[in-house]
Each structure stands twice: as C-alpha cells, then as structure tokens.
Coordinates of C-alpha atoms in Angstrom, one line a residue:
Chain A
X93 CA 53.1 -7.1 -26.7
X94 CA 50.6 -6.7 -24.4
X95 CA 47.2 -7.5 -25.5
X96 CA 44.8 -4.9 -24.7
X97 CA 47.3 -2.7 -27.2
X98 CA 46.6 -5.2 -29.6
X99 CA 42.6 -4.9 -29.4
X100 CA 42.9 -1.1 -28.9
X101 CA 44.5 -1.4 -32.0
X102 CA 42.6 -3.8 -33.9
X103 CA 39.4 -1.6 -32.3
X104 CA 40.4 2.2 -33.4
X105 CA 41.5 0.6 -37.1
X106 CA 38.6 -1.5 -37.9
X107 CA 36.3 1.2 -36.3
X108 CA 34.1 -1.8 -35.5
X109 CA 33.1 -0.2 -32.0
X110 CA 29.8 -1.7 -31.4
X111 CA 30.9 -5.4 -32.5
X112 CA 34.0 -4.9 -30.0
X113 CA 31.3 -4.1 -27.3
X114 CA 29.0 -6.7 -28.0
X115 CA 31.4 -8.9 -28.1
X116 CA 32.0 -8.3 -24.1
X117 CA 35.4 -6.4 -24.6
X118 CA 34.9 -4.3 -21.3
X119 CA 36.5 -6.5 -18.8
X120 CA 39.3 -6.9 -20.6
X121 CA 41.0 -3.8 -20.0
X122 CA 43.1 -3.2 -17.2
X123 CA 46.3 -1.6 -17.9
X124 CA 44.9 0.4 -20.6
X125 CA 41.4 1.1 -19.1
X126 CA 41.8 5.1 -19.0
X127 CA 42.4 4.8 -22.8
X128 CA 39.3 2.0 -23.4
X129 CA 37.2 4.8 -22.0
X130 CA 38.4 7.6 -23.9
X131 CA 37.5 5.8 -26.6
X132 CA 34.2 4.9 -25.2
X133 CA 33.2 8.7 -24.3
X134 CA 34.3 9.3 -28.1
X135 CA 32.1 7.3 -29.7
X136 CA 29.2 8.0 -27.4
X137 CA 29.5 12.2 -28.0
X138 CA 30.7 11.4 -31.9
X139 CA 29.5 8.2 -32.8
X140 CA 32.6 7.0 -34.1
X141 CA 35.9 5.8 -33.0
X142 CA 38.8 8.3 -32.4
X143 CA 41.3 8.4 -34.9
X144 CA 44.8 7.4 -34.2
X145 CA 46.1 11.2 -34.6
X146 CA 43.1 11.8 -31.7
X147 CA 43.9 9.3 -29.6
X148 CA 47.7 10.8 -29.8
X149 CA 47.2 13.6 -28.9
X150 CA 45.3 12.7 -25.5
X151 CA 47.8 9.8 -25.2
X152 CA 51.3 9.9 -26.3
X153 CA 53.2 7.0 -25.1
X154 CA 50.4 4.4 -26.6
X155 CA 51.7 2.8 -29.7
X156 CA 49.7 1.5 -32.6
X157 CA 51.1 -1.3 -34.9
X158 CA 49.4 -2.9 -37.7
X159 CA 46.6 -5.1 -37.0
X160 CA 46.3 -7.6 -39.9
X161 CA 43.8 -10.2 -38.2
X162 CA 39.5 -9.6 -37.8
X163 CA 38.5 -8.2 -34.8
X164 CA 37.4 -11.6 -33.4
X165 CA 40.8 -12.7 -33.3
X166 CA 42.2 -10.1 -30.7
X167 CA 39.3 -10.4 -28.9
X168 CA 39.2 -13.8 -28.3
X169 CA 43.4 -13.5 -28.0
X170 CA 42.0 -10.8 -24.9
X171 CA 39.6 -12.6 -23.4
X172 CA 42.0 -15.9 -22.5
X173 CA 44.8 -13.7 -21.9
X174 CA 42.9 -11.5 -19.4
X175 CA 41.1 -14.4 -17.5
X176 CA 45.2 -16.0 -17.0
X177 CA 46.3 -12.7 -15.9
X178 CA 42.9 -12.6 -13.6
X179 CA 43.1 -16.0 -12.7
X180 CA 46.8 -15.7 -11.6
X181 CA 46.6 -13.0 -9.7
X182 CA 43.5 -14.4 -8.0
X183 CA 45.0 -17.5 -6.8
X184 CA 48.3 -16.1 -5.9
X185 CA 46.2 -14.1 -3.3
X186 CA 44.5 -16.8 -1.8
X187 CA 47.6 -18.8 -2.0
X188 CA 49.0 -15.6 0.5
X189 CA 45.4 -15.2 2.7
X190 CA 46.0 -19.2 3.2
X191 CA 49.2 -17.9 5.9
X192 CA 47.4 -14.7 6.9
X193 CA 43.9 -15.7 7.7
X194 CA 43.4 -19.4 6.8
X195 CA 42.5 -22.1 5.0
X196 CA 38.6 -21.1 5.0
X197 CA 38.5 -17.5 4.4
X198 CA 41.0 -18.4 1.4
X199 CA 38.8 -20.5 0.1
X200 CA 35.6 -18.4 0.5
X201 CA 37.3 -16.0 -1.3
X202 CA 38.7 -18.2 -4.0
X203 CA 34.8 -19.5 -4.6
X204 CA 33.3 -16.1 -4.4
X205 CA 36.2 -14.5 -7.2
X206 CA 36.2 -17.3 -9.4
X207 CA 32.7 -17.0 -9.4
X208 CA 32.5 -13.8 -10.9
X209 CA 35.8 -14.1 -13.0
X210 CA 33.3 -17.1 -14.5
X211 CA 30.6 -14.6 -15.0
X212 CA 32.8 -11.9 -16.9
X213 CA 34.1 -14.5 -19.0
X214 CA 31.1 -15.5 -20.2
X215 CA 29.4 -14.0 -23.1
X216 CA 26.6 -12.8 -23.6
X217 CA 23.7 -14.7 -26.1
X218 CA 22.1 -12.4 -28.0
X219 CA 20.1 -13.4 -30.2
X220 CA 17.4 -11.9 -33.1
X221 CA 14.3 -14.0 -33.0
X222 CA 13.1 -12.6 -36.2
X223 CA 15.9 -14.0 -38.2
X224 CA 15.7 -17.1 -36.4
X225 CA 11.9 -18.1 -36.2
X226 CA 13.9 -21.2 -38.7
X227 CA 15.6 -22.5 -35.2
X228 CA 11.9 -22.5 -33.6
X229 CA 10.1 -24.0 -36.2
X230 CA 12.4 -27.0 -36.6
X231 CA 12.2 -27.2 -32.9
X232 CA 8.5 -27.4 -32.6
X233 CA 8.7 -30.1 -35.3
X234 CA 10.8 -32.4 -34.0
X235 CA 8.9 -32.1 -30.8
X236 CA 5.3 -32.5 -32.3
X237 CA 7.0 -36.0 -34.4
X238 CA 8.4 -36.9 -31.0
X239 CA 5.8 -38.6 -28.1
X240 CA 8.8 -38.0 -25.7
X241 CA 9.7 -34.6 -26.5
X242 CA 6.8 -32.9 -26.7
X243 CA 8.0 -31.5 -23.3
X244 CA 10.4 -28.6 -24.1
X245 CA 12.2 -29.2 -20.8
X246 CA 12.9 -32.0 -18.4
X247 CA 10.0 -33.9 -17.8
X248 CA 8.8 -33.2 -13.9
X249 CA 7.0 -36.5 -14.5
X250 CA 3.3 -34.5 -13.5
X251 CA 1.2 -34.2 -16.4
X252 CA -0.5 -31.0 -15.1
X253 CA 3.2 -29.5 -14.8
X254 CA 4.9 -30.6 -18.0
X255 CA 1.5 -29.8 -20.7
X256 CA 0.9 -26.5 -18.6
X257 CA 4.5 -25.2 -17.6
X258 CA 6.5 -27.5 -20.5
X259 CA 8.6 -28.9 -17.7
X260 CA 11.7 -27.3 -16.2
X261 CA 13.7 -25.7 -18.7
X262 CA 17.0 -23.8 -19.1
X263 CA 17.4 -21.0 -16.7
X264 CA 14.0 -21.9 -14.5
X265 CA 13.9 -20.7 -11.2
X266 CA 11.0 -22.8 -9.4
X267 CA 10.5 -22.3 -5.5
X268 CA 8.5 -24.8 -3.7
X269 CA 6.7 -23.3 -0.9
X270 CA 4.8 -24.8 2.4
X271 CA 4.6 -25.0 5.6
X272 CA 6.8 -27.0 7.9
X273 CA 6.7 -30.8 7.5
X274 CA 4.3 -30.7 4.7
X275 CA 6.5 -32.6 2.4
X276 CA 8.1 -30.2 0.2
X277 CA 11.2 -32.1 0.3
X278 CA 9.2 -35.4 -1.1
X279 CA 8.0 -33.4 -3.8
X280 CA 11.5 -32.1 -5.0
X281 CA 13.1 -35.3 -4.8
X282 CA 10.5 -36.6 -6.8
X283 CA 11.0 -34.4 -9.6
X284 CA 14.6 -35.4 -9.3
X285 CA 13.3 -39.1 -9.7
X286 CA 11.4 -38.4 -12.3
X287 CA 13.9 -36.5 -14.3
X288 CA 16.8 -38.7 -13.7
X289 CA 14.0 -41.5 -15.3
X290 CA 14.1 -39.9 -18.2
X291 CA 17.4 -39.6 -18.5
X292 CA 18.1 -36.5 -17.1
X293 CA 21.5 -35.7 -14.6
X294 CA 19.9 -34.2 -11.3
X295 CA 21.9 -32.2 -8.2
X296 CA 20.1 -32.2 -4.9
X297 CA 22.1 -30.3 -2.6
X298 CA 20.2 -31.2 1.0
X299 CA 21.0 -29.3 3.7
X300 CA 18.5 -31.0 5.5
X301 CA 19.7 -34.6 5.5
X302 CA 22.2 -37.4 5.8
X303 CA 23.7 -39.1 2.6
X304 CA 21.7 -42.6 4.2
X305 CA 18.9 -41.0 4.5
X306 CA 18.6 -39.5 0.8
X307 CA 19.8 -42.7 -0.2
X308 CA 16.3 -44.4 1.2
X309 CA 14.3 -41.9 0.2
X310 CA 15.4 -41.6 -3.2
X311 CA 14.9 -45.6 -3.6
X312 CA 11.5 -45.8 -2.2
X313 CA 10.8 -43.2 -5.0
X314 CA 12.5 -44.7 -7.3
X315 CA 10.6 -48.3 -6.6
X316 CA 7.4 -46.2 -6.7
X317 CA 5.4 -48.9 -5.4
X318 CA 6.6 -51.6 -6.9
X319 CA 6.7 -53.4 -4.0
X320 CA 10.5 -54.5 -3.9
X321 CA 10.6 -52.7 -0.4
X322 CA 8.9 -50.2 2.2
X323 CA 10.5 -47.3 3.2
X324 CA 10.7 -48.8 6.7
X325 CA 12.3 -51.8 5.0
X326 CA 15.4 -49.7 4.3
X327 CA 15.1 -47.3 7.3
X328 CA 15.0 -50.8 9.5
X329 CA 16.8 -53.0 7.6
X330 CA 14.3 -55.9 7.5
X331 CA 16.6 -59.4 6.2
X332 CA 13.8 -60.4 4.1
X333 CA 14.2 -57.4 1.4
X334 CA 18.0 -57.3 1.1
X335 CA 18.2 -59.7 -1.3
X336 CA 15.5 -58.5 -3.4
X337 CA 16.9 -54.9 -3.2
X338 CA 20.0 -55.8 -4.4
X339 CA 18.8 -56.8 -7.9
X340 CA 16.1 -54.1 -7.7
X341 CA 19.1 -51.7 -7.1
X342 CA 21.6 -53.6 -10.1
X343 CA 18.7 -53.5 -12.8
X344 CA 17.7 -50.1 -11.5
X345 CA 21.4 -48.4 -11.3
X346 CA 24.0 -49.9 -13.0
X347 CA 24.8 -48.3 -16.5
X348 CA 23.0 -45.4 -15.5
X349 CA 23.5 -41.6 -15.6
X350 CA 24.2 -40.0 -11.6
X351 CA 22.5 -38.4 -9.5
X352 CA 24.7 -36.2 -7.7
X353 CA 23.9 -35.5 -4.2
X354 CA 26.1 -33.2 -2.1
X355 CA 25.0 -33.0 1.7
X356 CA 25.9 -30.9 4.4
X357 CA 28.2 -33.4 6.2
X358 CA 31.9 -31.6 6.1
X359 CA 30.7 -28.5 4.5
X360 CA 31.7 -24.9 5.9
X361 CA 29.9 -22.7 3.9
X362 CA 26.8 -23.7 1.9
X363 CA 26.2 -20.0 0.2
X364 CA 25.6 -19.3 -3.8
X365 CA 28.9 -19.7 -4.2
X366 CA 29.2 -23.1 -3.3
X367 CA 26.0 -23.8 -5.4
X368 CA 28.1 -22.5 -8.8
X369 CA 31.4 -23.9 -7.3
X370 CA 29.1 -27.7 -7.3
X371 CA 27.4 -26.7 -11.0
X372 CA 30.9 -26.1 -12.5
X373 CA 32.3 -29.1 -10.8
X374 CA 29.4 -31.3 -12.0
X375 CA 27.3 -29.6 -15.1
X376 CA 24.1 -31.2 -14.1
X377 CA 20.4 -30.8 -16.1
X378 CA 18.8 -29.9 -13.2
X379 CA 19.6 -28.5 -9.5
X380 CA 17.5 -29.0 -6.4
X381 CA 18.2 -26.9 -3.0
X382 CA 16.8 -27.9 0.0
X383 CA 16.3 -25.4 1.8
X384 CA 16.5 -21.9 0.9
X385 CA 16.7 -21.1 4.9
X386 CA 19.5 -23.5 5.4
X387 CA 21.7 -21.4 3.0
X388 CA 24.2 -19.0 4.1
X389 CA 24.6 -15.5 2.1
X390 CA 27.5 -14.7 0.5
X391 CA 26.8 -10.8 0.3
X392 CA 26.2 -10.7 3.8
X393 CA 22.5 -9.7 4.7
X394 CA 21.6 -8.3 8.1
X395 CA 18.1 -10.4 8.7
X396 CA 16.7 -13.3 7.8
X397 CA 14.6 -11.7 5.4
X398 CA 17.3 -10.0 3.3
X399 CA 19.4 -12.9 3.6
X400 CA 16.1 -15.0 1.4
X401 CA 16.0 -11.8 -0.8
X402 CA 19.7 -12.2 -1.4
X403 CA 19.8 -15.7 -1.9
X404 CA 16.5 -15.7 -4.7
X405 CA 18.0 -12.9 -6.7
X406 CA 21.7 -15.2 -6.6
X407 CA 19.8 -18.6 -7.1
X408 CA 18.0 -16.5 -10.2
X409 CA 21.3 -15.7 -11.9
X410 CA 22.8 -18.7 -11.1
X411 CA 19.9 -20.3 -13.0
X412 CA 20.2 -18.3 -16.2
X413 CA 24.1 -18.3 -16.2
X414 CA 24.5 -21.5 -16.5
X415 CA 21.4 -22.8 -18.3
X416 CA 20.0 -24.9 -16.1
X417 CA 16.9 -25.2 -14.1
X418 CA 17.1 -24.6 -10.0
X419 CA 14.3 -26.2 -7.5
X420 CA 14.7 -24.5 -4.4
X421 CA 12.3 -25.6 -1.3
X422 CA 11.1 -22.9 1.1
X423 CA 9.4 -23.1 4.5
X424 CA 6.9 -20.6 5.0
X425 CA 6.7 -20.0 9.4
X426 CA 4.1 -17.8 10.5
X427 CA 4.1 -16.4 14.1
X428 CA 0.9 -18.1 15.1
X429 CA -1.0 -20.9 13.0
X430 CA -1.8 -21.1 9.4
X431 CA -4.8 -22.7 7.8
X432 CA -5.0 -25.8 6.7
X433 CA -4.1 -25.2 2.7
X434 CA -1.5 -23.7 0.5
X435 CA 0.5 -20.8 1.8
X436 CA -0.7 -18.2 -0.4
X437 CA 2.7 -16.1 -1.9
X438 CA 2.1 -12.8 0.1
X439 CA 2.5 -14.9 3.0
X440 CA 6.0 -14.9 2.7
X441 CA 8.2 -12.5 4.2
X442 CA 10.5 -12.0 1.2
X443 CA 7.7 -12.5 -1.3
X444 CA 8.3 -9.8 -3.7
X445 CA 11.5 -10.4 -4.7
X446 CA 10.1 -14.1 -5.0
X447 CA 7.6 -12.7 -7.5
X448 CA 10.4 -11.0 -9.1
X449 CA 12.9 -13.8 -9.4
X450 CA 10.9 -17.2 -9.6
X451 CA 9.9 -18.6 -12.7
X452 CA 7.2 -20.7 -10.9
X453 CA 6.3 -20.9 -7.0
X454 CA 4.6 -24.3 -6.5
X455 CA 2.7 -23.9 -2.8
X456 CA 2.1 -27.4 -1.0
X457 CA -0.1 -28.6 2.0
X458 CA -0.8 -31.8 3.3
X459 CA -2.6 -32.1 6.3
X460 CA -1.5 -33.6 9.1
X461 CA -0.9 -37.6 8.1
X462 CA -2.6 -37.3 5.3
X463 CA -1.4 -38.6 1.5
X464 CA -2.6 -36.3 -0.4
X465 CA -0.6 -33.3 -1.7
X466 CA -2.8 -30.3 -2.4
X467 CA -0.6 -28.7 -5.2
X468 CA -1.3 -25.0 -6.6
X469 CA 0.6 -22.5 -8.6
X470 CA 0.4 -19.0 -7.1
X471 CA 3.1 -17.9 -9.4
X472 CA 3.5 -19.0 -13.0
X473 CA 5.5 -16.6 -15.9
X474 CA 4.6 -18.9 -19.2
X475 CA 1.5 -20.1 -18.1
X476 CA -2.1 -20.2 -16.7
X477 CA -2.1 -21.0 -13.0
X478 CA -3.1 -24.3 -12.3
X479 CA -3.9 -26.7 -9.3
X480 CA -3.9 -30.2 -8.8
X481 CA -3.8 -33.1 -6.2
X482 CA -1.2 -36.0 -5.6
X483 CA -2.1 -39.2 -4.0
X484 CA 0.9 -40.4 -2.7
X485 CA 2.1 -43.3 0.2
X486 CA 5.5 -42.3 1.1
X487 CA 5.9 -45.5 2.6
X488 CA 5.8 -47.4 -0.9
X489 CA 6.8 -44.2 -2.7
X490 CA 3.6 -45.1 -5.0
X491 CA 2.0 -41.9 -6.2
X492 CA -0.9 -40.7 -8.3
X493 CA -2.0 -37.7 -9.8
X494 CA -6.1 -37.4 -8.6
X495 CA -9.0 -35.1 -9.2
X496 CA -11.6 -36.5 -7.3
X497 CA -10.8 -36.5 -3.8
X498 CA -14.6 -36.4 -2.4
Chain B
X747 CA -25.9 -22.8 12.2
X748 CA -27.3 -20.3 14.8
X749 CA -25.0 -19.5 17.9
X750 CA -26.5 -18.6 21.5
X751 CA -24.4 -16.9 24.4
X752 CA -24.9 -20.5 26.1
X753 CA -24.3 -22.6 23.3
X754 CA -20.7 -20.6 22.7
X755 CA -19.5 -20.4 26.6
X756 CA -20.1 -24.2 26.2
X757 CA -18.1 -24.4 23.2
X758 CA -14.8 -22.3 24.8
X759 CA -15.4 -24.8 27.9
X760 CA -15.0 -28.3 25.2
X761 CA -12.6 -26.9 22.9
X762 CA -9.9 -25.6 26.1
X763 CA -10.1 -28.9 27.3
X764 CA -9.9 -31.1 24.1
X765 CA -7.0 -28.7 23.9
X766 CA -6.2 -29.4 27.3
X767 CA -5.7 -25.7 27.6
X768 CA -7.8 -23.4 31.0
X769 CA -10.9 -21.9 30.3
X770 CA -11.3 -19.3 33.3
X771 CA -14.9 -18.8 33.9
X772 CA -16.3 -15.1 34.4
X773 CA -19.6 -14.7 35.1
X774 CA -21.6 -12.5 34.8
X775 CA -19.4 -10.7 32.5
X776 CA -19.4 -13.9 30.2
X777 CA -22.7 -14.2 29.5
X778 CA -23.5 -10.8 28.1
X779 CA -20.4 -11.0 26.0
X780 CA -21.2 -14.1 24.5
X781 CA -25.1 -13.0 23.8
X782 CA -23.2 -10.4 22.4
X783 CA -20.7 -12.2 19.8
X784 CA -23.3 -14.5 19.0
X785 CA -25.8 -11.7 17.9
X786 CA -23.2 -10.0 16.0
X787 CA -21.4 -12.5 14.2
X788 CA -22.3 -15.7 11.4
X789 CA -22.4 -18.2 13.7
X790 CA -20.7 -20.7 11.5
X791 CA -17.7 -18.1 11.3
X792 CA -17.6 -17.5 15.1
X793 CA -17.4 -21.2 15.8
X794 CA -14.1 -21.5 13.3
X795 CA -13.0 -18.5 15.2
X796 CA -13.0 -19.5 18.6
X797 CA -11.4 -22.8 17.8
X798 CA -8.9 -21.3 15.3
X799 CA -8.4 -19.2 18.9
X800 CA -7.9 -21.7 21.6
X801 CA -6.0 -24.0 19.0
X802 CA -3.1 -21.3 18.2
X803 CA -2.7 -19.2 22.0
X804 CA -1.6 -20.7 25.0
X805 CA -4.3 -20.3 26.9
X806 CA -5.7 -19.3 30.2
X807 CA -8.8 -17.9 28.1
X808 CA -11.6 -15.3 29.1
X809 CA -14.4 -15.1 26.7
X810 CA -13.9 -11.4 27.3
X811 CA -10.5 -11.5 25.9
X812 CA -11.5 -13.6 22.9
X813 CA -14.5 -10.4 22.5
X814 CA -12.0 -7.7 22.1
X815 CA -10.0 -9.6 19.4
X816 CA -12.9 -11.1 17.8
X817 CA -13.3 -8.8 14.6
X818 CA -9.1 -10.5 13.9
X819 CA -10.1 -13.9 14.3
X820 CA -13.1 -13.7 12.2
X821 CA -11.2 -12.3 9.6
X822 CA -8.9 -14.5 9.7
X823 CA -11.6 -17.4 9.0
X824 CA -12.9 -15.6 6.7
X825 CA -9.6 -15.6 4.8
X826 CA -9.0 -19.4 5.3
X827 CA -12.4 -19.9 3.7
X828 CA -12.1 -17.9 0.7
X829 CA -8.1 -19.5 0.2
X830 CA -9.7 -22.9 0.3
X831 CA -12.6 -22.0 -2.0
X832 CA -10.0 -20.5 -4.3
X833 CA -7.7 -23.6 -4.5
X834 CA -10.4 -25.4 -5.4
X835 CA -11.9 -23.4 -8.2
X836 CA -8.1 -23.9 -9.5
X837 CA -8.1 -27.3 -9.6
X838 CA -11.7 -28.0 -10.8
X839 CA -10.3 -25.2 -14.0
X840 CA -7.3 -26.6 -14.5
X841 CA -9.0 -30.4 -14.5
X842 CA -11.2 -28.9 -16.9
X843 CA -8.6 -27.1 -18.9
X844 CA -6.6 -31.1 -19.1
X845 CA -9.9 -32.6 -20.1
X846 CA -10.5 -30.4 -23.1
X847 CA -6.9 -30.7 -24.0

C-alpha cells in the first residue's frame, strides 16, 4: 500500500493536523498531493480535519483503511519511504544525463538535488525555551565548574573573541574581511589551529592554495614559535630541521583528530553545493572557506556582486543546517586606494546582505610588512563590538594578543 | 601645520617624484591655485590629500587638476581620519571592557 494513503489515513482519523505539519509531512506527498491540500485548505477555512464522508465525496477512488499505529509511526514510515522513492528517481536521472550530457553536468546535478533532498529530509527543531530554561541552566553550570568550557563554542584561541563573542558556535556565519594581502588567510587558518588544539575537527577548503603549501603553513602555526622550524625552513627545505621536524610532527600529529583540507587541485566546481557535498562527506566542527570570490554560484548570478550575495545567503543556510560554524574570508578591492586600516562594512559591494547573513564580520589590516594585525568587529549579533591587535611573526608562526602598540 | 601656495607646488614636485610619477608645471596658473587651496583648506588635511592623490592616479599631474577635485580628496582624508580614530576608541573600550572583566 502506498504510503502517503497510509498517513492520509492515519492524519484524517487521528485529526492530529497540526502535529502531522510540524512534523514536516509536506514533502511527502507526491501521488496524493491534490488530496494533502484539500485537506490543508480544510483545516485552514474550518479548523479541523475533513471527515472521511468529506473527503469522499471530493475524492472517490481514495481508500481509507484502519490505522492502528500513532501518527509518528506513518510519518516516520513516509519520510524514509519518500526520500527512497526521491532518491531513486534522482539518481536514475543522473545515471541517464551521464550519456546525454556528461559526466560533469550529471554530477552538478546529482550535488545540487541531493542537496536539497538533504534539506527536505531534515526536520525542523523547534523548540519552547520556556519549558526548557532546565537544559540552560544545567548548561551554564557545567560550564561555570569547567575552566575549559566556559567558552560555549569552539575556542578561536583569542581571548577578546571567545569572552566577547563565546567562540564560534553551531550555525555561525563569520566573514573575515580586508584588503588584498593583508593576511586574512593567516588569521583563518589560525583559528583552525587553534581549534583543532583544542580538540576540535576543522575543514579548510582553500581555493587559494596548494595542499604543500597549507601543509607549511598550517605547521609554522601549529609550532607557534617554538622554534622547531621557520617557515622558510619548510618552504626551503633547510637539512638541518628535518630531523627535528619529524619528531616535532610525530608528537604533534599522531593519535590526533584531522584536519581536513580540501584544495582546488582536480576540482570542477567549487559552489555551495560542493561545500555541503564536503560537510556530509566529512561532519567537521568547524568550516573555513577561502575565499568567498573564489567560489562559483550554484544559482547562477549575473555579476560579481550577486554572485557574493548568493553565495552569503547559501553559506548562511549551510551554516544553520548543519550546525556547524562557517569562516569565510573576503577581499574587499576598491577601484582606487584604501586607507591604511580596517575596511569598514559599507565598503563592500554586497554589504547588506553581509549584514543580513553574517553572524560576525571580523575586518583586518596590516600595513604593508608589518606584524601586527589591526583586528575590529564591524558586525557582531550577540555581542558588543570590540577591537583588538595581534602581534604576530609569520615566519615563526609566534603570535600575541597586544594592547599597547605605541 | 600652515600651507603656502609655494610650500604646496613644492610638495606636488617631491611627492611625483618619490612616486616617480610627472608633475607638469603650469605657471602662472599654478600659483594662484595653490594660494588658493592653501587658504581654503586645513593645511594638515590638504597635505594627506595631495599625497593620498599622486599615490592612487597615474599621473601626469597639474595642480589645476588636483583643484577641481580637491573638495573629494579631502573628504576622503577626512574619512580615513575619523576610521582610524574610531578603531582606536574600539580597542582602548574593549581593552577596558577585558580589564574590568
């Protein structure tokens, strides 16, 4: 039998419209859509289901049968038998665009369907905070007990960030933004260090660079000034370090968590898609994209600028779908020169929907072979704004936050 | 800092060629138009101006040109000032704000 009759059934007996709804029924019909909305129209005008003797008389070939099981139980039987049914017919096209157009428009539009076949699958969290102020109180206990927790998300490893903001937690959307060749890309890969220090999984996808080259960079962060190596020691390969970086490397790696780092090197496409197909494959704690211009659009934009609108509002989603917090690095050009300082937000040319979308917008400046980072927040949703300065020497990767800079 | 007509023609003339850009001279226009900038504007803020000028165009300059564009470019410093000063007052709060944490 099929099994939106089922939950039709189960639905128009139990009269349990509103848990049916809220329990993300809609995208489950297909077959028997025209009768779903009949029933839908019903309730809204009447506030109740139609009877079985209603729904007869509008349609007369739909049978009813007994429906001995809670609601839940055809629902969830629905759900998984819809996404198969969806999930068939989905591959059996690509499977058929593979001979018609090829290999890479197949898979484009295998990424882009399973995507949102993922998204109607999902349900939706709703929640009532007043009967769960328990949940948050037993939360804020354990953290206050807990010197490491006190942070509500993953540690970015910068004081200012983590007492102010509380770290980068589920569903952030953070945008780094600066001119070219500031060092946005240092920053973000040192937020990955940091978390993955704490014991955190990052995802850096780097459009940017080489697998060799995040490789060195990562470990001259990682070694933090140390003094195992230089930056130039790796980029060079000076003799006199190899040895010492090879049990730097085995006390530093081995039995660890990964970091996962996919590059651009044999990729296609690098759009949102991609970015959800590489969270599914991988579930990491954190995701950093380098760089939002780098990224193709999925939905097809007609300018630059609508391409970074499109690309924020899917990074957003992405972020909150799956519960995990995104980093995404942005270059700010202007036509002529810019001042030597942060880029302030409205000098961005998608900067509204950036207002809209990011959780946080972290503007950087450096000036020109200088190490120090001038950090300031010209965006912040759960928190004061806040500035700050890091000293840092990218070629030992040792860094400092500093106030007094003279 | 006080600016003369003089003192500003000389300072197109250094910063095109630390810039190694042309500075095309044109007097006698020149020297009324620069008596003239410098009696109108800060002189601190014309200075920045002229250099934040010479440092973003191409160049072959005319102090002329710089003149009918000169209320932009002063804005524009203007603007880089106050951004700077406004960083700043974030930070010192925010170190203040950690401090009494």
């Amino acid at each position: 039998m099929n099994y939106e009759i089922k939950l039709l059934n189960s639905i128009i007996e139990s009269n349990d419209y509103v848990d049916a709804v809220n329990s993300g029924v809609e995208n489950v019909f297909i077959e028997y859509r025209d009768v779903w909305n009949f029933v839908v129209s019903h309730y809204d005008d009447h506030g109740k289901v139609p009877s079985k003797d209603t729904v007869k008389s509008h349609f007369s070939d739909f049978e009813f049968f007994n429906t001995p099981e809670p609601l839940a139980y055809y629902v969830d039987e629905a759900k998984k038998e819809s996404l198969a049914f969806q999930t068939r017919q989905i591959v059996a096209k690509a499977h058929s665009l593979i001979g018609d157009v090829g290999p890479k428009d197949a898979l484009s539009y295998l990424m882009e369907q399973t995507s949102k076949l993922y998204k109607y699958s999902s349900s939706l969290k709703d929640t009532d905070l007043v009967s769960e102020w328990r949940d948050r109180y037993d939360d804020l206990k354990e953290r206050s007990e807990n010197p490491d927790k006190h942070t509500i998300g993953i540690p970015s490893g910068i004081d200012v960030i983590d007492k102010t903001f509380g770290g980068w937690q589920a569903g952030d959307f953070v945008v780094l933004l600066g001119w070219t060749g500031v060092g946005k890309s240092f920053i973000a890969r040192l937020f990955a260090a940091n978390a993955w220090r704490a014991g955190y999984r990052p995802m850096i996808i780097s459009l940017e660079m080489n697998k060799k080259q995040e490789g060195q960079r990562l470990d001259t962060l990682l070694n933090n000034g140390e003094g195992h190596f230089t930056n130039t020691d790796l980029i060079k390969a000076n003799p006199a370090i190899v040895d010492g970086y090879e049990s730097w490397a085995e006390s530093t790696f081995e039995g660890k968590q990964p970091i996962y780092l996919i590059t651009s090197e044999g990729l296609e496409t690098a759009d949102q898609n991609m970015v959800q197909a590489k969270i599914d494959q991988y579930q990491p704690d954190m995701v950093i994209l380098d760089y939002h211009g780098l990224f193709d659009d999925a939905t097809g934009a007609k300018n630059e600028t609508e391409k970074a609108k499109n690309l924020s509002k899917a990074f957003k989603r992405i972020a909150v779908k799956n519960n995990v917090p995104i980093i995404d690095v942005a270059a700010v050009t202007m036509a002529e020169g810019h001042g030597d300082r942060p880029p302030e937000l409205e000098e961005v040319a998608w900067s509204k929907q950036l207002a809209y979308d990011a959780d946080l917008v972290l503007a950087i400046h450096r000036e020109f072979n200088s190490d120090l980072f001038q950090v300031v927040s010209r965006k912040v949703r759960r928190a004061t704004h806040f500035g700050f300065y890091l000293r840092w020497d990218l070629e030992t990767g040792k860094w400092a936050e500093e106030w007094d800079v003279g | 800092m006080k600016l003369t007509g003089e003192s500003l023609i000389d300072l197109f003339k250094s910063y095109s060629e630390k810039s190694s850009k042309l500075f095309i001279p044109d007097s006698p226009r020149q020297d009324q138009v620069a008596d003239s900038l410098a009696k109108h504007y800060d002189g601190e803020l014309l200075q920045k101006a002229v250099k934040w000028y010479i440092d973003n165009r191409p160049g072959p300059f005319l102090v002329f040109e710089f003149a009918v564009e000169s209320r932009e470019m002063v804005e524009k410093v203007k603007y880089e000032n106050e951004a700077k000063s406004r960083f700043q007052d974030i930070v010192a709060e925010t170190r203040k704000r950690m401090e009494d944490s």
